GROMACS .gro file of C-alpha atoms in nm:
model
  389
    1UNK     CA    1   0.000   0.000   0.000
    2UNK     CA    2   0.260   0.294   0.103
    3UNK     CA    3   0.477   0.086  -0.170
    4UNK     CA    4   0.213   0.258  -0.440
    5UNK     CA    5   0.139   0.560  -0.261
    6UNK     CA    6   0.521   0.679  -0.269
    7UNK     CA    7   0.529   0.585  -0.652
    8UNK     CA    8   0.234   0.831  -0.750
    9UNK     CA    9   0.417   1.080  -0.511
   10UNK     CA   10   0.709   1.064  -0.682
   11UNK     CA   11   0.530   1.084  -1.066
   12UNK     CA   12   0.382   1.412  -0.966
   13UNK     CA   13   0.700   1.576  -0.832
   14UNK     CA   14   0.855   1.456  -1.160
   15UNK     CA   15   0.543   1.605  -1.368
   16UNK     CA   16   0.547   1.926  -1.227
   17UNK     CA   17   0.918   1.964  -1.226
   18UNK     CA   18   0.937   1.862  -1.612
   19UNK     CA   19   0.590   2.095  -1.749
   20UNK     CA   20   0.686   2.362  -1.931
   21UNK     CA   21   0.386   2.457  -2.114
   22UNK     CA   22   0.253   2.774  -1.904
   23UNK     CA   23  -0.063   3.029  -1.986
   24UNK     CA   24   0.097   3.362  -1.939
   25UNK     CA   25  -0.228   3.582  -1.962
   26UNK     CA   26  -0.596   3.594  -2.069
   27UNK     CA   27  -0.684   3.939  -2.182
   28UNK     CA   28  -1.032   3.992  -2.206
   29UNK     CA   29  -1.178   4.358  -2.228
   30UNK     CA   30  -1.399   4.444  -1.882
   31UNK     CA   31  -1.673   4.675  -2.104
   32UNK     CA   32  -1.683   4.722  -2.462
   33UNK     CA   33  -1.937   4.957  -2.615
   34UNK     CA   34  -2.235   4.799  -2.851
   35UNK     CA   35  -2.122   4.813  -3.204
   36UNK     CA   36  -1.769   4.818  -3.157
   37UNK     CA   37  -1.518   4.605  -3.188
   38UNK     CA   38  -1.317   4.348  -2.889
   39UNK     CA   39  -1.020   4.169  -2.887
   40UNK     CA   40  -0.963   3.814  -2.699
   41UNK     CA   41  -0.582   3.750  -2.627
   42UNK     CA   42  -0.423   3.444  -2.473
   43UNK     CA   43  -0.069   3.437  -2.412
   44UNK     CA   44   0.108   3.129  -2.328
   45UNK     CA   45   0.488   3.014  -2.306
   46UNK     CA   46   0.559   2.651  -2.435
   47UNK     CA   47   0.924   2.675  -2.319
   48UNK     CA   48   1.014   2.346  -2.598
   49UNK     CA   49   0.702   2.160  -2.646
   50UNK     CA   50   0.465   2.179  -2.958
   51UNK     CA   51   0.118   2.336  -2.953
   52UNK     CA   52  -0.183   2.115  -3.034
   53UNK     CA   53  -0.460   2.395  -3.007
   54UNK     CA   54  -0.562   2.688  -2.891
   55UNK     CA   55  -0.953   2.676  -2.802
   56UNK     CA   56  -1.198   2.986  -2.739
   57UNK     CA   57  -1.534   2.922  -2.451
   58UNK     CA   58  -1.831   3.152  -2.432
   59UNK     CA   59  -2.033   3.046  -2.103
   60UNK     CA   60  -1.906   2.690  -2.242
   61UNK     CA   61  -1.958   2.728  -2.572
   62UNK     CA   62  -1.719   2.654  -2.797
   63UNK     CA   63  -1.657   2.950  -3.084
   64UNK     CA   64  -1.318   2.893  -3.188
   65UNK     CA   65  -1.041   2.688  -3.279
   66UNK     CA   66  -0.687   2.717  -3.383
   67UNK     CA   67  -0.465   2.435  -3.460
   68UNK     CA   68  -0.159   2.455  -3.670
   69UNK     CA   69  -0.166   2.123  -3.835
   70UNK     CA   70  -0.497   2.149  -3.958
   71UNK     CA   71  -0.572   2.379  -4.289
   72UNK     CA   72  -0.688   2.624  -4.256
   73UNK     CA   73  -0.594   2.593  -3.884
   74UNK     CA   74  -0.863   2.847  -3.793
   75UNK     CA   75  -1.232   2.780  -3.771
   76UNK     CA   76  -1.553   2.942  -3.598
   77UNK     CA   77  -1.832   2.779  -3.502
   78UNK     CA   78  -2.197   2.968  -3.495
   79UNK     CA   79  -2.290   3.116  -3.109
   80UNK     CA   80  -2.522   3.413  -3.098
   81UNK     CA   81  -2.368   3.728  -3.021
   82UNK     CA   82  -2.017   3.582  -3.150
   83UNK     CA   83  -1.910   3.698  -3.466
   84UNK     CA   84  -1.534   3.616  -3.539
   85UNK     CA   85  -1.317   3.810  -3.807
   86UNK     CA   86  -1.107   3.559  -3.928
   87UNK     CA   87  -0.838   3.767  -4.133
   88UNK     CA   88  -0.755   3.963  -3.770
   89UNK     CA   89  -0.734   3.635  -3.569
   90UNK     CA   90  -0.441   3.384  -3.483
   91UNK     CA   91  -0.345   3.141  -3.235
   92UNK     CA   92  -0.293   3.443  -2.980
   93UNK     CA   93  -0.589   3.647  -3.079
   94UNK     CA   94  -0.942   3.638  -3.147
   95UNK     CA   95  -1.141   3.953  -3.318
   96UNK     CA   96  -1.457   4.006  -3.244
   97UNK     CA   97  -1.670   4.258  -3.472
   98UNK     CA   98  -1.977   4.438  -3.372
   99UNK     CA   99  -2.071   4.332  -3.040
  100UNK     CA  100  -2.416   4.303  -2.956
  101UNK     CA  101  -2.539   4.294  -2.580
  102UNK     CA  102  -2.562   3.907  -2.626
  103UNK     CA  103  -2.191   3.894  -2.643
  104UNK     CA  104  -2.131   3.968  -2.324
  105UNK     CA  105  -2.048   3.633  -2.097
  106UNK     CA  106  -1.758   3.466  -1.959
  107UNK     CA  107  -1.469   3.409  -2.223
  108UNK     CA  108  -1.213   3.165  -2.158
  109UNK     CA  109  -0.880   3.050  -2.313
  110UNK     CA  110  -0.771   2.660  -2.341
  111UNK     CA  111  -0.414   2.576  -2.465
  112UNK     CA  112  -0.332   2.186  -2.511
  113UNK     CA  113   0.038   2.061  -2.583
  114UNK     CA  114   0.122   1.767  -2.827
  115UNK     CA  115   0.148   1.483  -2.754
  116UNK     CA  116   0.248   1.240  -2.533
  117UNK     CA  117   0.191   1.468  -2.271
  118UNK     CA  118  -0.094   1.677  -2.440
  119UNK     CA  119  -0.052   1.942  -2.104
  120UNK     CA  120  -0.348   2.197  -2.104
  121UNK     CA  121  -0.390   2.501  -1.953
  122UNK     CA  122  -0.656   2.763  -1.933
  123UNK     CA  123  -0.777   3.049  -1.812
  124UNK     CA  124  -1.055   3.295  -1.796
  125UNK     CA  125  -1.218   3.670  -1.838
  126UNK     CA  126  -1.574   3.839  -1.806
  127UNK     CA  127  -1.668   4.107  -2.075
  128UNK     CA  128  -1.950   4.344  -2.050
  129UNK     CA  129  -2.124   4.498  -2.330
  130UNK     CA  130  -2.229   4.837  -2.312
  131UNK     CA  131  -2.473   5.034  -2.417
  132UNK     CA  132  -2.434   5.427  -2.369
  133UNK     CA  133  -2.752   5.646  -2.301
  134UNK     CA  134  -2.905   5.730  -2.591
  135UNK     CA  135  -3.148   6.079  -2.411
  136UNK     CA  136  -2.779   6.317  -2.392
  137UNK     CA  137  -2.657   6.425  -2.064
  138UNK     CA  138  -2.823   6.361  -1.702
  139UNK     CA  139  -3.158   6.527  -1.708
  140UNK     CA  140  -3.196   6.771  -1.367
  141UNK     CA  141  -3.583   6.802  -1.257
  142UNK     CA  142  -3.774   6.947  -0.960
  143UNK     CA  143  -3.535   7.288  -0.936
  144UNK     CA  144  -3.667   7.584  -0.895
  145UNK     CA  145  -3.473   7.959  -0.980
  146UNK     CA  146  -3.428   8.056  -0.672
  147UNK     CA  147  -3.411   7.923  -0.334
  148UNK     CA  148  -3.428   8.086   0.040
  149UNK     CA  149  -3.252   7.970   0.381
  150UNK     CA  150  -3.539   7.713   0.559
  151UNK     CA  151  -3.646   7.576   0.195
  152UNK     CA  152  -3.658   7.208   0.086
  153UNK     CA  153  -3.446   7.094  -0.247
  154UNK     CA  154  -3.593   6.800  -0.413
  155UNK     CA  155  -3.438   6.737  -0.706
  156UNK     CA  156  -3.376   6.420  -0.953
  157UNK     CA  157  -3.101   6.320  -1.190
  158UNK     CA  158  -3.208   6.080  -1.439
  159UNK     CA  159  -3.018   5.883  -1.728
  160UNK     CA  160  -3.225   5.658  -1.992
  161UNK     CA  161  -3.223   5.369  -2.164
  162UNK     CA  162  -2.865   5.230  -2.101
  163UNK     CA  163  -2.713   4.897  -2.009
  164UNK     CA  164  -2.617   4.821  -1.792
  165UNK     CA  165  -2.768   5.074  -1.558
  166UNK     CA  166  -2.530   5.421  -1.485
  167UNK     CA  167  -2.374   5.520  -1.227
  168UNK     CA  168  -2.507   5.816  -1.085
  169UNK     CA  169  -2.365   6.059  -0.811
  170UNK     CA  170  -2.480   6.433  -0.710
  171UNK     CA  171  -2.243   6.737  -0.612
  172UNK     CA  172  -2.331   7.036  -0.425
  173UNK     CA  173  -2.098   7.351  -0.473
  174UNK     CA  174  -1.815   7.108  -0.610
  175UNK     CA  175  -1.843   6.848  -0.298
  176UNK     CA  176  -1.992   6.523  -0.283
  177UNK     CA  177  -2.350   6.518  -0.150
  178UNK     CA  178  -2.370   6.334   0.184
  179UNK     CA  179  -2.512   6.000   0.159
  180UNK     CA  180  -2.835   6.089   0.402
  181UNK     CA  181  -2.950   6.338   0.136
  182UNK     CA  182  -2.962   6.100  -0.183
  183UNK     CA  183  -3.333   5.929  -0.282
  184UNK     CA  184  -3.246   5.588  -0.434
  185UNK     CA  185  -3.512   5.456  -0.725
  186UNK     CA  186  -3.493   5.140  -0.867
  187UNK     CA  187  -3.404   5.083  -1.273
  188UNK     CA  188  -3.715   5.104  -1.536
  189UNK     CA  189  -3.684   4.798  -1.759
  190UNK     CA  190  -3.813   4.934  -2.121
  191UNK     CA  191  -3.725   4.728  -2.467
  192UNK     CA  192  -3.655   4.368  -2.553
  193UNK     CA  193  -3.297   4.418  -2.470
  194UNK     CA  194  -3.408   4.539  -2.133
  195UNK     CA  195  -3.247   4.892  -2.136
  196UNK     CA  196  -3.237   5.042  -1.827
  197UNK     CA  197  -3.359   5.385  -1.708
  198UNK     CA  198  -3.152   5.509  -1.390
  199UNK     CA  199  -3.261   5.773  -1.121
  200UNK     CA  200  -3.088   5.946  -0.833
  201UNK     CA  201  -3.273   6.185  -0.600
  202UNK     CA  202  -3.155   6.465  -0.378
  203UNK     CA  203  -3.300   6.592  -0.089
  204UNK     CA  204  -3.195   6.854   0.178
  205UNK     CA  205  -3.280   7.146   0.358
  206UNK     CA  206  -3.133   7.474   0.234
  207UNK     CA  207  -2.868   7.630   0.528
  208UNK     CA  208  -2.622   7.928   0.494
  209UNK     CA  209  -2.307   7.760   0.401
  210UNK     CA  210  -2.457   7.619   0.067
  211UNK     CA  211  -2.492   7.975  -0.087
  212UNK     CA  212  -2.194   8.047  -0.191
  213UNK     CA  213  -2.135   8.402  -0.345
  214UNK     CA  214  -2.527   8.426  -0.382
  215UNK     CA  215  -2.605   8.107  -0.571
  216UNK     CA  216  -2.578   7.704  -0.526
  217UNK     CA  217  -2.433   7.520  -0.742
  218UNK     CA  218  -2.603   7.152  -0.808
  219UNK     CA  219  -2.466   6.935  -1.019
  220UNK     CA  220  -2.539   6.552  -1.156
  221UNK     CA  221  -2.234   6.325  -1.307
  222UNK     CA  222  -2.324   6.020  -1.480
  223UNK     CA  223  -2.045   5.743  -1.565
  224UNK     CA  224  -2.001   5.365  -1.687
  225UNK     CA  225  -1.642   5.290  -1.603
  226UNK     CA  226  -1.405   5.451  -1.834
  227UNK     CA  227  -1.643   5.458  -2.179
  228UNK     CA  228  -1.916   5.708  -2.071
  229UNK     CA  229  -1.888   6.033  -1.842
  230UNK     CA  230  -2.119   6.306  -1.890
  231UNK     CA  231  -2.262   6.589  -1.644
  232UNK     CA  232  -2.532   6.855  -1.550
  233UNK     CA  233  -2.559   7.114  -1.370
  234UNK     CA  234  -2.776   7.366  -1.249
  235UNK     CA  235  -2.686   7.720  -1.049
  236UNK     CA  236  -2.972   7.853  -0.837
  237UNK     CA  237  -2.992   8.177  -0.675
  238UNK     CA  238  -2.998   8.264  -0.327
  239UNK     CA  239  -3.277   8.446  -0.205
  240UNK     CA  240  -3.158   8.592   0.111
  241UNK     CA  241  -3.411   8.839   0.293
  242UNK     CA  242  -3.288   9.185   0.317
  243UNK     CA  243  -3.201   9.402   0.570
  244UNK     CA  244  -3.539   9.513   0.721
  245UNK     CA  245  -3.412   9.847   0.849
  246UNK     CA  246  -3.246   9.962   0.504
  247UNK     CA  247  -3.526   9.855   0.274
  248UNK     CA  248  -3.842  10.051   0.476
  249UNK     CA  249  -3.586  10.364   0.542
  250UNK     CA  250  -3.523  10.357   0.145
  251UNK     CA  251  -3.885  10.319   0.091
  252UNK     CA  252  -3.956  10.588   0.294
  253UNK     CA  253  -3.698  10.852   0.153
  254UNK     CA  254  -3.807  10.774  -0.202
  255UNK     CA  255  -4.212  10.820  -0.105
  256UNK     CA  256  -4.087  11.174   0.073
  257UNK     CA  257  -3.924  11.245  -0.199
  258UNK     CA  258  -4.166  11.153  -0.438
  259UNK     CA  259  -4.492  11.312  -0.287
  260UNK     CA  260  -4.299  11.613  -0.108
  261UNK     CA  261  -4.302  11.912  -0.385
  262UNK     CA  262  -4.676  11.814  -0.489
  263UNK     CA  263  -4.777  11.875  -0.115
  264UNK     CA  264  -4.566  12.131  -0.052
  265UNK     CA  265  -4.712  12.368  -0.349
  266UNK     CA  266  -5.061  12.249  -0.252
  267UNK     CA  267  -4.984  12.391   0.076
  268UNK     CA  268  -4.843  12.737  -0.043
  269UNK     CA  269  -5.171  12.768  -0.275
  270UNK     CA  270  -5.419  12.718   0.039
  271UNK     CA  271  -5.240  12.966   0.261
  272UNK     CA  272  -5.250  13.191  -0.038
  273UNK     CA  273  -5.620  13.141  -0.107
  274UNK     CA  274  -5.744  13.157   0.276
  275UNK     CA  275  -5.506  13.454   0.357
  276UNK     CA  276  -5.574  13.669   0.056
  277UNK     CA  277  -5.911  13.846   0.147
  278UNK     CA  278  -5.739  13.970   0.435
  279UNK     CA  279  -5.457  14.089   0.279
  280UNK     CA  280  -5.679  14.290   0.033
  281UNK     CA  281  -5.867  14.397   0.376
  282UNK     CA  282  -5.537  14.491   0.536
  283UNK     CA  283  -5.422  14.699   0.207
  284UNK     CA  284  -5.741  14.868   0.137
  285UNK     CA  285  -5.734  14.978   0.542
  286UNK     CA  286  -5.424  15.139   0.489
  287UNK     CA  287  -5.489  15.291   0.164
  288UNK     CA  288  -5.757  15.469   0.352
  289UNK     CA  289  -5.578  15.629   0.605
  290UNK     CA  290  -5.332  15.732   0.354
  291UNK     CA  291  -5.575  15.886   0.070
  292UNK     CA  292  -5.907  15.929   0.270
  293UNK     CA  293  -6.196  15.745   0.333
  294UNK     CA  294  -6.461  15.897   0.082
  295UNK     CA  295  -6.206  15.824  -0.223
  296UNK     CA  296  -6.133  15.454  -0.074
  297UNK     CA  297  -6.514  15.350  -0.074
  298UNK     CA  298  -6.491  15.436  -0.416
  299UNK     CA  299  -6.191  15.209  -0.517
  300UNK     CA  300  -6.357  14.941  -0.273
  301UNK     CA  301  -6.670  14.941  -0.505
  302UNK     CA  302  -6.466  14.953  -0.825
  303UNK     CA  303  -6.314  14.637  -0.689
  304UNK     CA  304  -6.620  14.461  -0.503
  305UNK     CA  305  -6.905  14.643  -0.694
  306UNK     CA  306  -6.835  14.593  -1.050
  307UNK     CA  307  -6.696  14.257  -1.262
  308UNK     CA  308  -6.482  14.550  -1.499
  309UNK     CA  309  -6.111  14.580  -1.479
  310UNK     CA  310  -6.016  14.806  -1.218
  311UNK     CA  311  -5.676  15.000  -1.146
  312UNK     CA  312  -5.419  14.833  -0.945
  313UNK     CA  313  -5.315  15.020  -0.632
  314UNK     CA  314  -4.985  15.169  -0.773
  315UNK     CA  315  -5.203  15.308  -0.990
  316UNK     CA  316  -5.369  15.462  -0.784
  317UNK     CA  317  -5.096  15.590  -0.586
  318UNK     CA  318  -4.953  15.789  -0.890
  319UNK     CA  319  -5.281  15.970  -1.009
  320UNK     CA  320  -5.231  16.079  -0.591
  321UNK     CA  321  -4.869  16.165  -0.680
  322UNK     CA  322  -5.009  16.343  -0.973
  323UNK     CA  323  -5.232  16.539  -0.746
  324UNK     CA  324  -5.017  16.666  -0.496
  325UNK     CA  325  -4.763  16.771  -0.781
  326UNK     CA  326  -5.055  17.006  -0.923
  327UNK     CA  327  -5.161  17.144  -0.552
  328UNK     CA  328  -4.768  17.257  -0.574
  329UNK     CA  329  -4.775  17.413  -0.891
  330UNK     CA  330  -5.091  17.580  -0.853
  331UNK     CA  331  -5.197  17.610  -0.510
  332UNK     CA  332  -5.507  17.814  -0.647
  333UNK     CA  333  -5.702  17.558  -0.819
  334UNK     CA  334  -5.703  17.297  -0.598
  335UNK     CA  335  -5.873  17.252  -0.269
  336UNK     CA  336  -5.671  17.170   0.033
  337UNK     CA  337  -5.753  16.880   0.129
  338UNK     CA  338  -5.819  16.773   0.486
  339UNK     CA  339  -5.750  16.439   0.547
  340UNK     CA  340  -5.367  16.318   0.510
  341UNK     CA  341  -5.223  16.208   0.144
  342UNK     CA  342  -4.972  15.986   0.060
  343UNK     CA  343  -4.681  16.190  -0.069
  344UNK     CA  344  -4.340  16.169  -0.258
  345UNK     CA  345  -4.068  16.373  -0.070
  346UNK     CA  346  -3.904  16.483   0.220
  347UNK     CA  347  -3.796  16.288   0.503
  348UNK     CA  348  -3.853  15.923   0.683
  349UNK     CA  349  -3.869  15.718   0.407
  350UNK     CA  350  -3.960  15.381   0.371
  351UNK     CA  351  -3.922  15.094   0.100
  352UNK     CA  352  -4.270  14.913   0.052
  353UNK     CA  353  -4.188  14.571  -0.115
  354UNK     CA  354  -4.328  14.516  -0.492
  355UNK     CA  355  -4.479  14.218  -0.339
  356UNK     CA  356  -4.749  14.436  -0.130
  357UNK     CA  357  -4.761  14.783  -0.313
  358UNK     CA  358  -4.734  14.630  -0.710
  359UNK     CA  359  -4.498  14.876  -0.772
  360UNK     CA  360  -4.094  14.929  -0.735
  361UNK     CA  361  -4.163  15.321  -0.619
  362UNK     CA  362  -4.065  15.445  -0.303
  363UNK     CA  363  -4.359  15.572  -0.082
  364UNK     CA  364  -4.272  15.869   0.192
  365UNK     CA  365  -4.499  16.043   0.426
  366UNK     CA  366  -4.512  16.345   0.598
  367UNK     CA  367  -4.798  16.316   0.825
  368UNK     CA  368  -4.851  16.037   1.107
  369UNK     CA  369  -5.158  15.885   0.927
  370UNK     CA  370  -4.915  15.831   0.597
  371UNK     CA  371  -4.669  15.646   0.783
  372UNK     CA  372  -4.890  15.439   0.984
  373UNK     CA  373  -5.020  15.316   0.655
  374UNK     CA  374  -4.691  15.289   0.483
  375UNK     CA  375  -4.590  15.035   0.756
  376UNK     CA  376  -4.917  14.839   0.773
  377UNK     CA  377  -4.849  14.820   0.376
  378UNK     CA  378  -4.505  14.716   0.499
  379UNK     CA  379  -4.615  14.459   0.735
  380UNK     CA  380  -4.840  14.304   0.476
  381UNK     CA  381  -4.573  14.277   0.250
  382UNK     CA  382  -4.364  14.067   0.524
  383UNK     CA  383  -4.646  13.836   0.563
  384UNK     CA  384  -4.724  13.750   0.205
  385UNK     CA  385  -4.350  13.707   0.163
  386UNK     CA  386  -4.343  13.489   0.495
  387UNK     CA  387  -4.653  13.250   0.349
  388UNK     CA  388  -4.500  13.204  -0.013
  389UNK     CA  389  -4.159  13.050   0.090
   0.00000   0.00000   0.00000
C-alpha cells in the first residue's frame, strides 16, 4: 500500500518539475461599447514543447479553434452574439466585430500541448457589453430659480435607456453630496434588450453655508467605467431676505421724496387762497388812512361792486402823486384837502416791497396817518412774503 502511494508521489514531483507549457495571460476587455469592436488574447509560453490547439469558450460554448496542423488551422463555429473576423485572428488572438449585448459572458482561453503529454492550460475573463444612453446628458428636474434659507431641495437626476444601468452621483458647490441626502429609485426595464432607465434623488434642507457668493451650485455626473462620463448642472440663486431696516428707510426717503413738492405747493396755494381776502382787507385799510376814506369807498366798489377791470393800487398811488404835484404848482385851483395824502418827498422814508404795493416806487410820508399806513403796507408785504416761501 505505502509501496504505491510513494510511486504516484514521486510521478507528480517529476510532472510538475518537467511541465513547461505555461498560460501567461488571458486578456479579455472588462466593457466594450455595442457596435464596436473586442479583442480576446491568450498568451502562453511553451518553453520546448509543440502546440496542439488553442480553443476559445463563451459560457461553455465553444466559438473557436486554432490548430496549426490542420488547414486552414482556424475555424468558428456559430454562437449568438459571437461573430469572429477571421483575417484579424491567430493562435494568440481572437477579433470580435460588432458586439451586440448578447456577447457579453464569460470568455475563456484553453491551450493543449502535443502529444504524449498533451498538457493543457486555461484560463478565464468576463466582458460586458455596453450600451451608452441614448437621451444626452443627465436630465436635472424638480429645481426651482431661486431658493431661500429654511427651503426644501428636491431634485432628480435621471439617465435613460442604457445597459447596464449608470452610475449616478450628485455634487453640491463642487463636494460630494452626503449619503443621508440622496433618494435611491430602482431601474425602469423598457425594450426587448431590457435597457435600463436610472434615477438618483436629492434631498436637503437649504442652510447658509450652501450659498456660496449668492447662488448654489447643483450638479449631476453620470459614468459607466471609463467609456461614458457626462454631467449637469444647475446654479440657483440665493434668495436671502434683506435688511429690514435699510429697505423701509429707502422706501420711505423715495415716497418723501416723491410726494414732497406736490404737497408742498398744494400747501403754499391754500395759505395763499385763505389769507388773501385779508390781505386785500389789510391793504385797502391802509390805503384809507393814507388817501381818505370817501375816495377809498370808491376804489372798494370799483373792486367789489363791479366785474370791470379796475386800477391796481400803484395806480392809484400815482394819479395821488399826480395830485399833490398840481396842488404845488398851482396852489389856487385845488382845494386843500383835509385828510392826510400819501406823498413823494421829504424825510422818513420807507421801501414798501413790490410784493405788497405792485410797484418798485418808493412811498414817503409826511404826516402820522401816511406812515402808519406805509408800515401796515409794509407789514403786509412781510407776511405775504413769509406764506410764499
Amino acid at each position: 500500500m505505502w509501496h504505491w502511494l510513494e510511486i504516484a508521489l514521486i510521478f507528480l514531483i517529476f510532472q510538475d518539475y518537467t511541465q513547461s507549457l505555461r498560460l501567461v495571460e488571458v486578456r479579455i476587455p472588462n466593457y466594450v461599447v455595442k457596435g464596436s469592436s473586442a479583442q480576446l488574447e491568450c498568451l502562453y509560453d511553451l518553453d520546448g514543447e509543440s502546440l496542439y490547439s488553442v480553443k476559445w469558450y463563451k459560457d461553455g460554448n465553444e466559438f473557436y479553434r486554432y490548430v496549426p496542423r490542420d488547414m486552414p488551422p482556424a475555424q468558428t463555429f456559430l454562437l449568438p452574439g459571437v461573430s469572429v473576423e477571421l483575417h484579424n485572428s491567430s493562435d494568440a488572438i481572437v477579433t470580435l466585430r460588432n458586439v451586440n449585448l448578447q456577447s457579453a459572458g464569460r470568455f475563456r482561453c484553453e491551450v493543449s500541448g502535443e502529444a504524449p503529454s498533451f498538457q493543457t492550460v486555461t484560463e478565464h475573463g468576463d466582458m460586458v457589453v455596453v450600451s451608452l444612453p441614448d437621451q444626452g446628458p443627465p436630465k436635472i428636474s424638480g429645481a426651482r430659480p431661486r431658493y431661500q434659507i429654511g427651503d426644501w431641495v428636491r431634485i432628480n437626476c435621471t439617465v435613460g435607456r442604457s445597459k447596464p444601468a449608470v452610475e449616478l452621483s450628485w455634487f453640491v458647490n463642487g463636494e460630494p453630496a452626503e449619503p443621508r441626502t440622496l433618494r435611491k429609485y430602482p431601474s425602469v426595464l423598457s425594450g426587448r434588450e431590457g435597457l435600463e432607465t436610472s434615477t438618483l434623488g436629492l434631498q436637503f434642507r437649504v442652510e447658509q453655508h450652501h450659498f456660496r457668493n449668492t447662488d448654489m451650485k447643483l450638479k449631476c455626473v453620470a459614468s459607466l467605467s471609463t467609456l461614458y462620463w457626462r454631467s449637469n448642472e444647475e446654479s440657483v440663486e440665493g434668495d436671502r431676505p434683506q435688511k429690514a431696516p435699510v429697505l423701509e428707510s429707502r422706501e420711505t426717503v423715495y415716497a418723501s421724496n416723491s410726494r414732497a413738492d406736490p404737497v408742498q405747493a398744494s400747501k403754499t396755494d391754500s395759505h395763499l387762497v385763505a389769507h388773501a381776502p385779508s390781505l386785500l382787507l389789510l391793504l385797502l385799510v391802509a390805503t384809507a388812512i393814507a388817501s381818505g376814506c370817501l375816495e377809498q369807498l370808491h376804489m372798494w366798489q370799483q373792486l367789489f361792486g363791479k366785474r370791470q377791470p379796475t386800477l391796481r393800487l400803484h395806480d392809484k398811488l400815482k394819479q395821488q402823486q399826480q395830485q399833490q404835484l398840481q396842488q404845488k404848482h398851482h396852489p389856487s385851483q385845488t382845494p386843500k384837502q383835509t385828510q392826510p395824502q400819501i406823498c413823494i418827498s421829504k424825510p422818513q422814508t420807507m421801501r414798501v416791497m413790490k410784493a405788497a404795493a405792485g410797484s418798485n416806487s418808493t412811498v414817503t410820508c409826511r404826516n402820522p396817518s401816511s406812515a402808519v399806513a406805509v408800515i401796515i403796507i409794509n407789514k403786509i408785504a412781510i407776511i405775504k412774503t413769509t406764506i410764499i416761501i
